[in-house]
């Protein structure tokens, strides 16, 4: 059985569907701070299988141990962590405690129960921003620009230590901007609060739920001055987790630490995202230019070649498709 950890349902719910459909038994750990149990019904509706669910917090070591006592856990897909860059600048200690201390608890219990295979959800934010993109996996990592990124950097290094000294097998996946949702439209990104990330925010403005989008500055050294990112469809992203799991299982090695960039290899600016959205929604999207957001960087894109060569994985879906699907979903309002 595989254990999936996360605090919002967005990625774990998609990963749950992918792994169940591939025939794995899974258990899920979530403290429901930014999600609801309703998603479990949706996972069951899509897959015809109800995953085991533990409402627990990764900072609570006893709660993690209970899961390992009650189940034979063969591996962990570790998504758990707070993930808003600006919030991490505001509340660094919460980020260090949730992400770093929580991961430490998890790793300790994993070893206690002789479970040493793990896929870690890292971020391209670990790459040194003084290096020139596109980043490859051995581009230096360091000089993180915000506490969120620092926690990812620290956890990556903890896992490298555990591979070197405790025989952990680690697939370290670096991504950045997952967007949109499963084709069933039963699971999607639905933060309880106002969204921080670009596409969910754009959709709220497009549907008049929020008055306007703030563009966090337009004088970066990019194609049009706004931030440039590689937006990856979440369904493509979770497929790569399955490929990474198979890679670990078939590696035949005692210890592994291998990093992979999960990117589409294309990138889009904030203004381009707005233009694509306007083409689809048929009305202008209200926006204004505001100050830079604390912790933001100008552009981030990576080479996805290693994942293609070793995991045999390649992103198939485009950002335009993600915007179109998001808008169709909102309009049909099938929730
Ligand atoms: C951030 C993290 C990334 C992480 C991701 C998880 C950094 C630098 N980035 O990505 O590692 O995987 O969150 O969700 O650590 N924008 C606006 N207005 C908005 C929202 C966003 O202009 O209301 C802009 C941002 O400045 C940025 C782009 O849109 O240029 C994407 O922002 P966002 O969706 O929040 O993700 P990142 O900050 O890129």
Coordinates of C-alpha atoms and ligand atoms in Angstrom, one line a residue:
X1 CA 0.0 0.0 0.0
X2 CA 1.2 3.5 -0.8
X3 CA 0.6 6.5 1.5
X4 CA -0.2 9.9 0.0
X5 CA 0.3 12.9 2.2
X6 CA -1.1 16.4 1.5
X7 CA -3.0 19.3 3.0
X8 CA -5.0 20.3 0.1
X9 CA -6.9 17.9 -2.0
X10 CA -5.8 19.3 -5.2
X11 CA -2.8 17.2 -6.1
X12 CA -3.3 14.2 -3.8
X13 CA -6.8 13.7 -5.2
X14 CA -5.5 13.5 -8.7
X15 CA -2.6 11.3 -7.6
X16 CA -5.1 9.1 -5.8
X17 CA -7.1 8.5 -9.0
X18 CA -4.0 7.8 -11.0
X19 CA -2.6 5.3 -8.6
X20 CA -5.9 3.5 -7.9
X21 CA -6.6 3.2 -11.6
X22 CA -3.1 1.7 -12.0
X23 CA -4.1 -1.0 -9.4
X24 CA -2.4 0.3 -6.2
X25 CA -4.0 0.3 -2.8
X26 CA -3.5 3.7 -1.2
X27 CA -4.0 5.4 2.1
X28 CA -4.3 9.2 2.4
X29 CA -3.2 11.5 5.2
X30 CA -4.6 15.0 5.3
X31 CA -5.4 17.4 8.1
X32 CA -8.3 18.9 6.1
X33 CA -7.0 22.4 6.8
X34 CA -7.7 23.4 3.2
X35 CA -9.9 20.6 1.9
X36 CA -13.0 18.5 2.6
X37 CA -13.8 14.9 2.9
X38 CA -16.2 15.3 0.0
X39 CA -13.4 14.7 -2.4
X40 CA -13.2 11.1 -1.2
X41 CA -16.6 10.4 -2.6
X42 CA -15.5 11.9 -5.9
X43 CA -12.5 9.7 -6.0
X44 CA -14.7 6.7 -5.4
X45 CA -17.1 7.8 -8.1
X46 CA -14.3 8.0 -10.6
X47 CA -12.4 4.9 -9.6
X48 CA -15.1 2.7 -7.9
X49 CA -12.8 2.3 -5.0
X50 CA -12.7 4.1 -1.7
X51 CA -9.2 5.0 -0.5
X52 CA -8.3 4.6 3.2
X53 CA -8.3 8.1 4.7
X54 CA -6.7 9.4 7.9
X55 CA -7.5 12.9 9.1
X56 CA -4.2 13.6 10.7
X57 CA -1.4 16.2 10.8
X58 CA 2.1 15.4 9.7
X59 CA 3.4 17.3 12.7
X60 CA 1.8 14.7 14.9
X61 CA 4.3 11.8 14.9
X62 CA 1.9 9.4 16.8
X63 CA -0.8 10.0 14.2
X64 CA 1.7 9.1 11.4
X65 CA 2.8 6.0 13.3
X66 CA -0.8 4.8 13.7
X67 CA -1.1 4.7 9.9
X68 CA 2.1 2.6 9.7
X69 CA 0.9 0.3 12.5
X70 CA -2.5 -0.3 10.9
X71 CA -1.2 -0.8 7.3
X72 CA 1.7 -2.4 5.4
X73 CA 3.0 0.8 3.8
X74 CA 5.5 0.0 1.0
X75 CA 6.1 3.6 0.0
X76 CA 5.2 7.2 0.4
X77 CA 4.3 10.0 -2.0
X78 CA 5.0 13.0 0.0
X79 CA 3.1 16.1 -1.0
X80 CA 2.4 17.5 2.4
X81 CA 3.4 21.1 2.9
X82 CA 2.2 24.7 3.0
X83 CA 2.8 26.2 -0.5
X84 CA 2.0 29.9 -0.8
X85 CA 5.2 31.9 -1.4
X86 CA 4.0 35.2 -0.1
X87 CA 2.5 33.6 3.0
X88 CA 5.8 31.9 3.7
X89 CA 7.5 35.3 3.9
X90 CA 4.8 36.4 6.3
X91 CA 4.9 33.2 8.5
X92 CA 8.3 31.6 8.1
X93 CA 8.1 29.6 11.3
X94 CA 4.8 28.0 10.3
X95 CA 6.5 26.9 7.1
X96 CA 9.6 25.5 8.8
X97 CA 7.5 23.6 11.3
X98 CA 4.9 22.2 8.9
X99 CA 7.2 21.4 6.0
X100 CA 10.5 20.6 7.6
X101 CA 9.6 19.3 11.0
X102 CA 6.6 17.4 9.5
X103 CA 8.8 15.8 7.0
X104 CA 11.3 14.8 9.6
X105 CA 8.5 13.1 11.6
X106 CA 7.4 11.2 8.5
X107 CA 10.9 10.0 7.5
X108 CA 11.6 8.8 11.1
X109 CA 8.5 6.7 11.2
X110 CA 9.1 5.4 7.7
X111 CA 12.5 4.1 8.7
X112 CA 11.1 2.6 11.9
X113 CA 8.7 0.6 9.8
X114 CA 11.4 -0.2 7.2
X115 CA 9.6 1.7 4.5
X116 CA 12.2 3.6 2.5
X117 CA 10.8 4.3 -0.9
X118 CA 9.6 7.8 -1.3
X119 CA 8.5 10.2 -4.1
X120 CA 9.0 13.8 -2.9
X121 CA 7.1 16.7 -4.4
X122 CA 9.7 19.4 -4.6
X123 CA 9.9 22.6 -6.6
X124 CA 12.1 24.2 -9.2
X125 CA 12.2 27.1 -6.7
X126 CA 15.3 25.3 -5.3
X127 CA 17.4 26.3 -8.3
X128 CA 19.8 29.1 -7.7
X129 CA 18.0 32.1 -9.3
X130 CA 21.4 33.6 -10.3
X131 CA 21.8 30.7 -12.7
X132 CA 20.3 31.1 -16.2
X133 CA 17.2 29.0 -17.1
X134 CA 16.4 26.5 -18.5
X135 CA 17.5 24.7 -15.4
X136 CA 18.7 21.1 -15.6
X137 CA 18.7 18.7 -12.7
X138 CA 22.4 19.4 -11.8
X139 CA 22.0 23.2 -12.0
X140 CA 23.2 24.4 -8.6
X141 CA 20.4 24.6 -6.0
X142 CA 20.8 27.3 -3.3
X143 CA 19.9 31.0 -2.7
X144 CA 16.2 30.3 -2.3
X145 CA 14.2 33.5 -2.4
X146 CA 11.5 32.7 0.2
X147 CA 10.9 30.4 3.2
X148 CA 8.7 28.1 1.2
X149 CA 11.5 27.5 -1.3
X150 CA 14.0 27.1 1.6
X151 CA 11.9 24.3 3.1
X152 CA 11.9 22.4 -0.2
X153 CA 15.7 22.9 -0.4
X154 CA 16.2 21.6 3.1
X155 CA 13.9 18.6 2.6
X156 CA 15.6 17.6 -0.6
X157 CA 18.9 17.6 1.3
X158 CA 17.5 15.6 4.2
X159 CA 16.4 13.0 1.6
X160 CA 19.8 13.0 0.0
X161 CA 21.3 12.3 3.4
X162 CA 18.8 9.5 4.0
X163 CA 19.6 7.9 0.7
X164 CA 23.4 8.1 1.4
X165 CA 23.3 6.9 5.0
X166 CA 20.0 5.1 5.6
X167 CA 19.3 3.4 2.2
X168 CA 16.3 5.4 1.3
X169 CA 15.2 5.3 -2.4
X170 CA 14.1 8.8 -3.4
X171 CA 12.6 10.1 -6.6
X172 CA 12.8 13.9 -6.1
X173 CA 10.3 15.6 -8.5
X174 CA 10.8 19.3 -9.1
X175 CA 7.8 21.2 -10.5
X176 CA 6.3 24.6 -10.2
X177 CA 2.9 25.5 -11.5
X178 CA 0.3 22.7 -11.7
X179 CA -3.0 23.8 -13.2
X180 CA -6.5 22.5 -13.8
X181 CA -8.1 19.2 -13.1
X182 CA -9.3 15.7 -13.9
X183 CA -11.3 15.2 -17.1
X184 CA -14.3 13.9 -15.0
X185 CA -14.6 17.4 -13.6
X186 CA -15.3 15.8 -10.2
X187 CA -12.0 16.9 -8.6
X188 CA -10.4 20.2 -9.1
X189 CA -8.5 23.0 -7.4
X190 CA -10.8 24.6 -4.9
X191 CA -9.0 26.4 -2.1
X192 CA -11.3 27.3 0.8
X193 CA -9.8 30.8 0.7
X194 CA -9.2 33.3 -2.0
X195 CA -6.7 31.6 -4.3
X196 CA -3.0 32.6 -4.4
X197 CA -2.1 30.9 -7.6
X198 CA -2.6 32.6 -11.0
X199 CA -5.1 30.4 -12.9
X200 CA -7.6 29.8 -10.1
X201 CA -7.5 33.6 -9.4
X202 CA -8.0 34.4 -13.1
X203 CA -11.0 32.1 -13.2
X204 CA -12.6 33.8 -10.2
X205 CA -12.2 37.2 -12.0
X206 CA -13.5 35.7 -15.2
X207 CA -16.6 34.6 -13.5
X208 CA -17.0 37.9 -11.6
X209 CA -16.5 36.3 -8.2
X210 CA -13.5 38.6 -7.7
X211 CA -13.3 42.2 -9.1
X212 CA -9.9 42.1 -10.7
X213 CA -6.6 40.4 -11.1
X214 CA -3.5 42.1 -9.7
X215 CA -0.5 41.5 -12.0
X216 CA 2.5 41.5 -9.7
X217 CA 4.6 43.9 -11.7
X218 CA 5.4 44.3 -15.3
X219 CA 9.1 45.4 -15.5
X220 CA 10.8 42.0 -15.1
X221 CA 13.3 41.1 -17.7
X222 CA 10.9 38.9 -19.6
X223 CA 9.1 38.9 -23.0
X224 CA 6.5 41.5 -21.8
X225 CA 7.7 42.4 -18.3
X226 CA 5.4 40.0 -16.4
X227 CA 6.4 36.8 -14.7
X228 CA 7.0 33.8 -16.9
X229 CA 6.2 30.2 -15.8
X230 CA 5.8 26.8 -17.3
X231 CA 2.2 25.7 -16.4
X232 CA 1.7 22.0 -16.3
X233 CA -1.6 20.1 -16.4
X234 CA -2.1 18.3 -13.1
X235 CA -3.1 15.1 -14.8
X236 CA 0.2 15.0 -16.7
X237 CA 2.0 15.8 -13.4
X238 CA 0.5 12.9 -11.5
X239 CA 1.3 10.5 -14.3
X240 CA 4.9 11.3 -13.8
X241 CA 4.6 10.3 -10.1
X242 CA 3.4 6.9 -11.3
X243 CA 6.4 6.6 -13.7
X244 CA 8.7 7.7 -10.9
X245 CA 7.3 5.0 -8.6
X246 CA 7.8 2.3 -11.3
X247 CA 11.4 3.6 -11.7
X248 CA 12.1 3.2 -8.0
X249 CA 10.5 -0.3 -7.9
X250 CA 12.5 -1.5 -10.9
X251 CA 15.8 0.2 -10.0
X252 CA 17.2 -2.9 -8.4
X253 CA 19.4 -0.5 -6.3
X254 CA 19.7 -0.4 -2.5
X255 CA 19.7 3.4 -2.3
X256 CA 18.6 6.0 -4.8
X257 CA 18.4 9.8 -4.9
X258 CA 17.5 11.0 -8.3
X259 CA 15.9 14.4 -9.2
X260 CA 13.6 15.0 -12.1
X261 CA 12.2 18.2 -13.6
X262 CA 8.6 17.9 -14.5
X263 CA 7.9 20.6 -17.0
X264 CA 6.2 20.9 -20.4
X265 CA 9.2 22.7 -21.9
X266 CA 7.1 25.7 -22.9
X267 CA 6.4 28.9 -20.9
X268 CA 3.8 31.6 -20.6
X269 CA 3.8 35.1 -19.2
X270 CA 1.0 36.5 -16.9
X271 CA -0.1 38.8 -19.8
X272 CA -0.2 35.9 -22.2
X273 CA -2.3 34.0 -19.7
X274 CA -4.7 36.9 -19.6
X275 CA -4.8 37.1 -23.4
X276 CA -5.5 33.4 -23.8
X277 CA -8.3 33.6 -21.2
X278 CA -9.9 36.6 -22.9
X279 CA -10.0 34.6 -26.2
X280 CA -11.9 31.9 -24.4
X281 CA -14.2 33.9 -22.1
X282 CA -15.1 36.5 -24.8
X283 CA -14.8 39.4 -22.4
X284 CA -11.9 41.5 -21.1
X285 CA -10.4 40.3 -17.8
X286 CA -10.2 43.2 -15.3
X287 CA -6.6 43.6 -14.2
X288 CA -4.2 46.2 -12.8
X289 CA -0.4 46.3 -12.3
X290 CA 0.6 46.3 -8.7
X291 CA 3.9 46.0 -6.8
X292 CA 6.0 42.9 -7.0
X293 CA 4.9 40.0 -4.7
X294 CA 7.3 39.3 -2.0
X295 CA 9.5 36.2 -2.9
X296 CA 8.5 36.2 -6.6
X297 CA 11.1 35.6 -9.3
X298 CA 11.0 36.8 -13.0
X299 CA 11.0 33.5 -14.8
X300 CA 11.2 29.9 -14.1
X301 CA 11.5 27.1 -16.7
X302 CA 13.4 23.9 -16.8
X303 CA 14.5 21.2 -19.2
X304 CA 12.3 18.2 -19.0
X305 CA 14.7 16.0 -21.0
X306 CA 15.9 13.8 -18.1
X307 CA 12.3 12.8 -17.2
X308 CA 11.7 11.9 -20.8
X309 CA 14.9 9.8 -21.1
X310 CA 14.7 8.0 -17.8
X311 CA 11.0 8.0 -16.7
X312 CA 9.7 7.9 -20.3
X313 CA 7.4 10.7 -19.3
X314 CA 6.3 13.7 -21.3
X315 CA 3.6 16.3 -20.7
X316 CA 0.8 16.1 -23.2
X317 CA -1.7 18.8 -22.3
X318 CA -1.3 22.5 -23.0
X319 CA -2.0 25.6 -20.9
X320 CA -4.6 26.8 -23.4
X321 CA -6.4 23.5 -22.9
X322 CA -6.2 23.9 -19.1
X323 CA -7.7 27.4 -19.4
X324 CA -10.5 26.2 -21.8
X325 CA -11.3 23.3 -19.5
X326 CA -11.4 25.5 -16.4
X327 CA -13.8 27.9 -18.1
X328 CA -16.1 25.2 -19.4
X329 CA -16.2 23.7 -16.0
X330 CA -17.2 27.0 -14.3
X331 CA -19.8 27.7 -17.0
X332 CA -21.4 24.3 -16.7
X333 CA -21.3 24.7 -13.0
X334 CA -21.8 21.0 -12.4
X335 CA -20.7 21.2 -8.7
Ligands
LIG1 C1 4.8 29.2 -6.5 C2 6.2 28.7 -6.2 C3 6.4 27.4 -6.7 C4 5.3 26.5 -6.3 C5 3.9 27.0 -6.6 C6 2.9 26.1 -6.0 C7 8.2 30.1 -6.1 C8 9.0 31.3 -6.7 N1 7.1 29.8 -6.7 O1 4.7 29.4 -7.9 O2 7.6 26.9 -6.4 O3 5.4 25.2 -6.9 O4 3.8 28.3 -6.1 O5 1.6 26.5 -6.2 O6 8.7 29.6 -5.1 N2 0.6 36.2 -10.4 C9 0.0 37.4 -10.6 N3 -1.2 37.6 -9.9 C10 -1.8 36.7 -9.1 C11 -1.1 35.5 -8.9 C12 0.0 35.2 -9.6 O7 0.5 38.3 -11.3 O8 -2.8 37.0 -8.5 C13 1.8 35.9 -11.1 C14 3.0 35.7 -10.2 O9 3.7 36.8 -9.9 C15 3.8 34.7 -11.1 C16 2.8 33.9 -11.8 O10 1.6 34.7 -11.8 O11 4.6 35.4 -12.0 C17 2.4 32.5 -11.2 O12 2.2 32.7 -9.9 P1 1.6 31.5 -9.0 O13 0.5 30.8 -9.7 O14 1.3 32.1 -7.6 O15 2.8 30.5 -8.8 P2 4.3 30.8 -8.5 O16 4.5 31.9 -7.6 O17 5.0 30.8 -9.8

